[in-house]
Tab-separated table of C-alpha atoms and ligand atoms in Angstrom:
chain	number	residue	atom	x	y	z
A	1	MET	CA	189.901	119.085	125.369
A	2	SER	CA	191.742	119.144	122.191
A	3	LEU	CA	190.420	121.862	120.291
A	4	GLY	CA	188.666	119.890	117.373
A	5	GLN	CA	186.661	118.292	121.151
A	6	TYR	CA	186.116	121.803	122.337
A	7	LEU	CA	184.529	122.647	118.717
A	8	LYS	CA	181.993	120.034	118.173
A	9	ALA	CA	181.044	120.111	122.155
A	10	TRP	CA	180.721	123.644	120.978
A	11	GLN	CA	177.935	122.225	117.886
A	12	GLN	CA	176.380	119.574	120.030
A	13	ALA	CA	175.320	122.419	122.505
A	14	VAL	CA	174.221	124.921	119.738
A	15	GLY	CA	172.154	121.708	117.630
A	16	ASP	CA	170.464	120.750	120.745
A	17	LEU	CA	169.411	124.690	122.028
A	18	LEU	CA	167.701	124.803	118.574
A	19	PHE	CA	166.239	121.394	118.167
A	20	PRO	CA	166.518	119.858	121.546
A	21	PRO	CA	167.075	115.656	121.635
A	22	ARG	CA	163.823	113.133	122.121
A	23	CYS	CA	163.423	110.517	123.316
A	24	SER	CA	162.051	108.209	120.413
A	25	LEU	CA	160.573	106.381	122.652
A	26	CYS	CA	158.845	108.041	125.456
A	27	ASN	CA	159.574	111.805	123.468
A	28	ALA	CA	160.755	113.242	126.488
A	29	GLY	CA	164.165	115.837	126.154
A	30	GLY	CA	165.414	116.918	128.969
A	31	PRO	CA	170.434	117.030	129.150
A	32	GLU	CA	170.191	112.805	129.540
A	33	THR	CA	168.513	112.748	126.237
A	34	ARG	CA	171.424	111.281	123.560
A	35	ASP	CA	171.042	109.512	120.194
A	36	GLY	CA	167.042	109.107	120.214
A	37	LEU	CA	167.110	108.311	124.040
A	38	CYS	CA	166.332	109.393	127.154
A	39	GLY	CA	168.355	108.714	131.014
A	40	ASP	CA	165.145	106.570	132.248
A	41	CYS	CA	163.933	104.623	128.688
A	42	GLU	CA	168.131	103.875	128.519
A	43	ARG	CA	168.393	102.674	132.091
A	44	LYS	CA	165.752	100.127	131.829
A	45	VAL	CA	168.187	98.006	129.854
A	46	VAL	CA	169.334	95.243	131.106
A	47	VAL	CA	172.488	93.578	129.976
A	48	THR	CA	173.119	89.581	129.619
A	49	GLY	CA	175.847	87.908	131.567
A	50	SER	CA	176.468	85.012	133.858
A	51	PRO	CA	175.683	82.572	134.370
A	52	CYS	CA	174.204	81.486	131.970
A	53	CYS	CA	174.280	78.017	129.629
A	54	ALA	CA	177.420	78.005	127.950
A	55	ILE	CA	176.069	77.266	124.260
A	56	CYS	CA	173.415	79.064	124.333
A	57	GLY	CA	173.655	81.385	126.991
A	58	CYS	CA	169.652	80.686	128.050
A	59	ASP	CA	170.442	82.440	131.945
A	60	PHE	CA	170.305	80.398	134.739
A	61	PRO	CA	167.687	81.603	138.577
A	62	ASP	CA	170.533	81.049	140.319
A	63	PRO	CA	173.104	84.055	140.734
A	64	ALA	CA	175.539	82.349	142.039
A	65	ALA	CA	176.130	79.220	139.931
A	66	ASP	CA	179.190	78.749	137.365
A	67	ASP	CA	178.619	79.569	133.661
A	68	HIS	CA	178.065	75.674	132.702
A	69	ILE	CA	175.555	73.398	129.664
A	70	CYS	CA	171.675	73.661	130.271
A	71	GLY	CA	169.760	71.010	130.560
A	72	GLU	CA	168.357	71.162	126.596
A	73	CYS	CA	171.622	71.908	125.081
A	74	LEU	CA	173.220	68.417	126.894
A	75	ARG	CA	169.371	67.126	125.621
A	76	THR	CA	170.064	68.394	122.242
A	77	PRO	CA	173.047	69.513	120.920
A	78	PRO	CA	172.985	72.657	118.825
A	79	ALA	CA	174.414	73.056	115.547
A	80	PHE	CA	175.820	76.515	116.578
A	81	SER	CA	178.850	76.352	119.031
A	82	ILE	CA	178.144	79.950	121.258
A	83	ALA	CA	174.726	81.615	121.051
A	84	ARG	CA	174.936	85.322	123.270
A	85	SER	CA	172.592	87.972	122.951
A	86	LEU	CA	173.175	91.436	123.904
A	87	VAL	CA	170.283	92.725	126.184
A	88	TYR	CA	167.599	91.060	127.679
A	89	TYR	CA	163.606	91.329	125.285
A	90	ASN	CA	161.471	94.669	127.629
A	91	GLU	CA	161.345	97.506	127.723
A	92	PRO	CA	162.628	99.575	125.541
A	93	VAL	CA	164.829	96.883	123.539
A	94	ARG	CA	161.287	95.621	121.914
A	95	GLN	CA	159.539	97.958	121.389
A	96	LEU	CA	162.363	99.403	119.293
A	97	LEU	CA	163.011	96.108	118.073
A	98	HIS	CA	158.974	96.251	117.297
A	99	ASN	CA	159.200	99.416	115.128
A	100	LEU	CA	162.756	98.438	113.005
A	101	LYS	CA	160.545	95.117	112.727
A	102	TYR	CA	156.854	96.140	111.171
A	103	ASN	CA	157.238	99.960	110.680
A	104	PHE	CA	160.722	99.942	109.246
A	105	ASP	CA	160.685	103.040	111.646
A	106	THR	CA	164.594	104.405	111.245
A	107	THR	CA	164.102	106.152	113.982
A	108	THR	CA	165.191	103.173	116.436
A	109	ILE	CA	168.370	102.895	115.113
A	110	SER	CA	170.386	105.682	117.228
A	111	PRO	CA	168.744	103.886	120.193
A	112	LEU	CA	169.228	100.658	119.102
A	113	LEU	CA	173.248	101.826	118.675
A	114	LYS	CA	174.055	103.302	121.468
A	115	ILE	CA	172.325	99.951	123.188
A	116	ALA	CA	175.208	98.076	121.740
A	117	ARG	CA	178.127	100.254	121.818
A	118	GLY	CA	176.862	99.309	126.291
A	119	CYS	CA	177.598	95.445	124.926
A	120	ASP	CA	181.082	93.266	124.337
A	121	PHE	CA	180.130	91.011	121.536
A	122	SER	CA	184.131	91.160	120.598
A	123	HIS	CA	183.891	87.424	120.420
A	124	PHE	CA	181.681	87.372	117.086
A	125	GLU	CA	184.271	89.642	115.383
A	126	SER	CA	186.583	86.169	114.767
A	127	ALA	CA	183.597	85.064	111.852
A	128	ASP	CA	184.692	85.436	108.443
A	129	TYR	CA	180.851	85.991	107.533
A	130	PHE	CA	177.821	87.445	108.601
A	131	LEU	CA	174.997	85.576	107.578
A	132	PRO	CA	171.390	87.111	108.699
A	133	VAL	CA	168.199	84.911	109.525
A	134	PRO	CA	166.744	85.213	105.770
A	135	LEU	CA	162.157	85.886	105.677
A	136	HIS	CA	161.048	84.034	103.200
A	137	SER	CA	160.553	86.699	99.619
A	138	THR	CA	156.997	86.935	100.292
A	139	ARG	CA	157.835	88.454	103.981
A	140	LEU	CA	160.308	90.379	102.615
A	141	ARG	CA	158.250	91.933	99.875
A	142	LYS	CA	155.716	92.254	101.958
A	143	ARG	CA	158.037	94.403	104.724
A	144	GLY	CA	160.632	96.458	102.204
A	145	VAL	CA	163.484	95.036	104.574
A	146	ASN	CA	164.810	92.405	106.190
A	147	HIS	CA	165.433	93.795	109.481
A	148	ALA	CA	168.127	91.619	110.799
A	149	GLN	CA	170.124	92.826	107.698
A	150	THR	CA	169.649	95.353	109.825
A	151	ILE	CA	171.024	94.911	113.006
A	152	ALA	CA	173.830	92.681	111.122
A	153	GLN	CA	175.348	96.073	109.846
A	154	LEU	CA	173.948	98.300	112.825
A	155	LEU	CA	176.638	96.164	115.002
A	156	PHE	CA	179.637	95.206	111.680
A	157	PRO	CA	179.842	98.418	109.826
A	158	LYS	CA	183.447	97.827	108.739
A	159	ARG	CA	182.253	94.955	107.899
A	160	LYS	CA	180.194	94.908	105.006
A	161	LYS	CA	181.154	93.045	102.448
A	162	GLN	CA	181.174	89.811	104.916
A	163	ILE	CA	177.403	90.771	105.706
A	164	LEU	CA	175.270	87.801	103.119
A	165	VAL	CA	172.075	88.442	102.573
A	166	ASP	CA	171.498	85.728	99.438
A	167	THR	CA	173.718	82.763	100.868
A	168	LEU	CA	170.648	81.684	103.250
A	169	VAL	CA	167.200	81.470	102.756
A	170	LYS	CA	164.283	80.861	103.669
A	171	GLN	CA	163.060	78.362	100.837
A	172	ARG	CA	159.958	77.687	102.414
A	173	ASN	CA	157.158	80.385	104.036
A	174	THR	CA	155.996	79.285	107.292
A	175	PRO	CA	153.334	80.358	109.397
A	176	SER	CA	153.741	82.186	112.362
A	177	GLN	CA	156.225	80.418	115.368
A	178	THR	CA	154.460	82.777	118.358
A	179	SER	CA	151.494	80.873	119.779
A	180	LEU	CA	153.829	77.444	119.369
A	181	ASP	CA	155.896	76.004	121.992
A	182	ARG	CA	159.627	74.880	121.477
A	183	ALA	CA	159.103	71.460	120.224
A	184	GLY	CA	155.862	73.050	117.387
A	185	ARG	CA	158.318	75.779	116.467
A	186	ARG	CA	161.436	73.205	115.731
A	187	VAL	CA	158.561	70.953	113.543
A	188	ASN	CA	157.046	74.369	111.235
A	189	LEU	CA	160.048	75.449	110.824
A	190	ARG	CA	161.470	71.394	109.227
A	191	ALA	CA	163.299	72.268	106.282
A	192	ALA	CA	162.423	75.952	106.144
A	193	PHE	CA	166.326	77.647	105.066
A	194	SER	CA	168.578	76.867	102.801
A	195	VAL	CA	172.240	77.868	101.463
A	196	LYS	CA	171.925	79.012	97.874
A	197	TYR	CA	176.074	79.463	97.512
A	198	PRO	CA	177.508	76.406	100.138
A	199	GLU	CA	180.413	77.091	98.520
A	200	ILE	CA	181.447	80.511	99.173
A	201	ILE	CA	181.134	79.569	103.131
A	202	ARG	CA	182.588	76.242	103.070
A	203	ASN	CA	184.667	76.069	105.551
A	204	LYS	CA	184.427	78.872	106.836
A	205	LYS	CA	183.238	80.547	110.590
A	206	ILE	CA	180.360	82.181	110.042
A	207	CYS	CA	178.412	84.790	112.533
A	208	LEU	CA	174.417	84.360	112.144
A	209	VAL	CA	172.311	87.411	113.205
A	210	ASP	CA	168.553	88.132	114.527
A	211	ASP	CA	166.992	89.935	116.454
A	212	VAL	CA	165.289	88.038	119.135
A	213	TYR	CA	165.804	84.729	120.656
A	214	THR	CA	163.272	83.100	122.024
A	215	THR	CA	163.285	79.029	122.193
A	216	GLY	CA	166.074	79.400	119.052
A	217	ALA	CA	163.844	76.729	116.971
A	218	THR	CA	164.451	79.275	114.595
A	219	VAL	CA	168.697	79.884	114.962
A	220	GLY	CA	168.881	76.293	115.414
A	221	GLU	CA	167.686	75.400	111.777
A	222	CYS	CA	169.199	77.528	110.166
A	223	ALA	CA	172.740	76.636	111.698
A	224	LYS	CA	171.810	72.877	110.593
A	225	ALA	CA	171.413	74.304	107.096
A	226	ILE	CA	174.583	76.331	107.350
A	227	GLN	CA	176.538	73.084	109.055
A	228	ARG	CA	174.771	71.420	106.161
A	229	ALA	CA	176.888	73.786	103.757
A	230	GLY	CA	179.982	72.520	104.997
A	231	ALA	CA	180.771	75.498	107.381
A	232	ALA	CA	183.721	75.620	109.965
A	233	GLU	CA	181.688	76.780	112.962
A	234	VAL	CA	178.373	78.773	113.063
A	235	MET	CA	177.938	80.877	116.330
A	236	VAL	CA	175.222	82.920	116.840
A	237	LEU	CA	174.122	86.695	117.836
A	238	ILE	CA	170.877	87.824	118.755
A	239	PHE	CA	169.691	91.646	119.478
A	240	ALA	CA	167.860	90.052	122.384
A	241	ARG	CA	166.810	87.691	124.351
A	242	VAL	CA	163.221	86.510	125.806
A	243	ARG	CA	164.635	85.582	129.283
A	244	ARG	CA	163.564	82.320	130.057
A	245	GLY	CA	159.879	81.952	131.689
A	246	VAL	CA	158.613	85.257	130.367
A	247	SER	CA	156.325	85.137	127.874
A	248	LYS	CA	157.010	87.247	124.464
A	249	LYS	CA	154.454	88.876	124.519
A	250	ASN	CA	155.439	90.761	128.431
B	1	ZN	ZN1	162.436	107.909	127.046
B	2	ZN	ZN1	171.732	76.078	126.350
């Protein structure tokens, strides 16, 4: 251990003694609690992986299957080349993302970062620009912050200048998607998104960023708008995805 590392560890130990770290979700303390997340909460996080659809990343129930293209992507090829999520949308991720989205609770940032550090999303570093899925201006005024932008900044802290927040816009305020099925969601979002400055993204590789992937309708519509604006490729990176056959409310 170098002197610098030793001093840092010592500082941490003294800090922990004075202000014992607490889990931002269950308030548990103890030696495993770091970055606002205790060991018990962290162990509940399920990282996504194979077997999954080579395009949309949906999970396949047979653990022995290889990655292949799912029926939905074969029937209706999406406008994005690849969509991947870091983790599944269950606790504690569901609560963290909810608190970030609706309360802009900044104590969620450290645990979300901690979870992201355990995932490999280096594939998406090759993007020229990162576009958070936008909120309609009315909803943005109400919430104050676009949570997808926060997630993009959290995942790509060294690429802040490439995170474009006013290029992709939601021009139509759409009703909530929660009670709609896949087809209903698509209709609800039709022509909802547009690209304000197409010249910026023309022939560029774009990474769309959002918090939760349910049916892919939102990122699918965003990707169409970006493709129409002349992007070379659209990739999609989502923090969490709802497992197939599992309701978002679970
Ligand atoms: Zn906890
Ligand atoms: Zn698929």
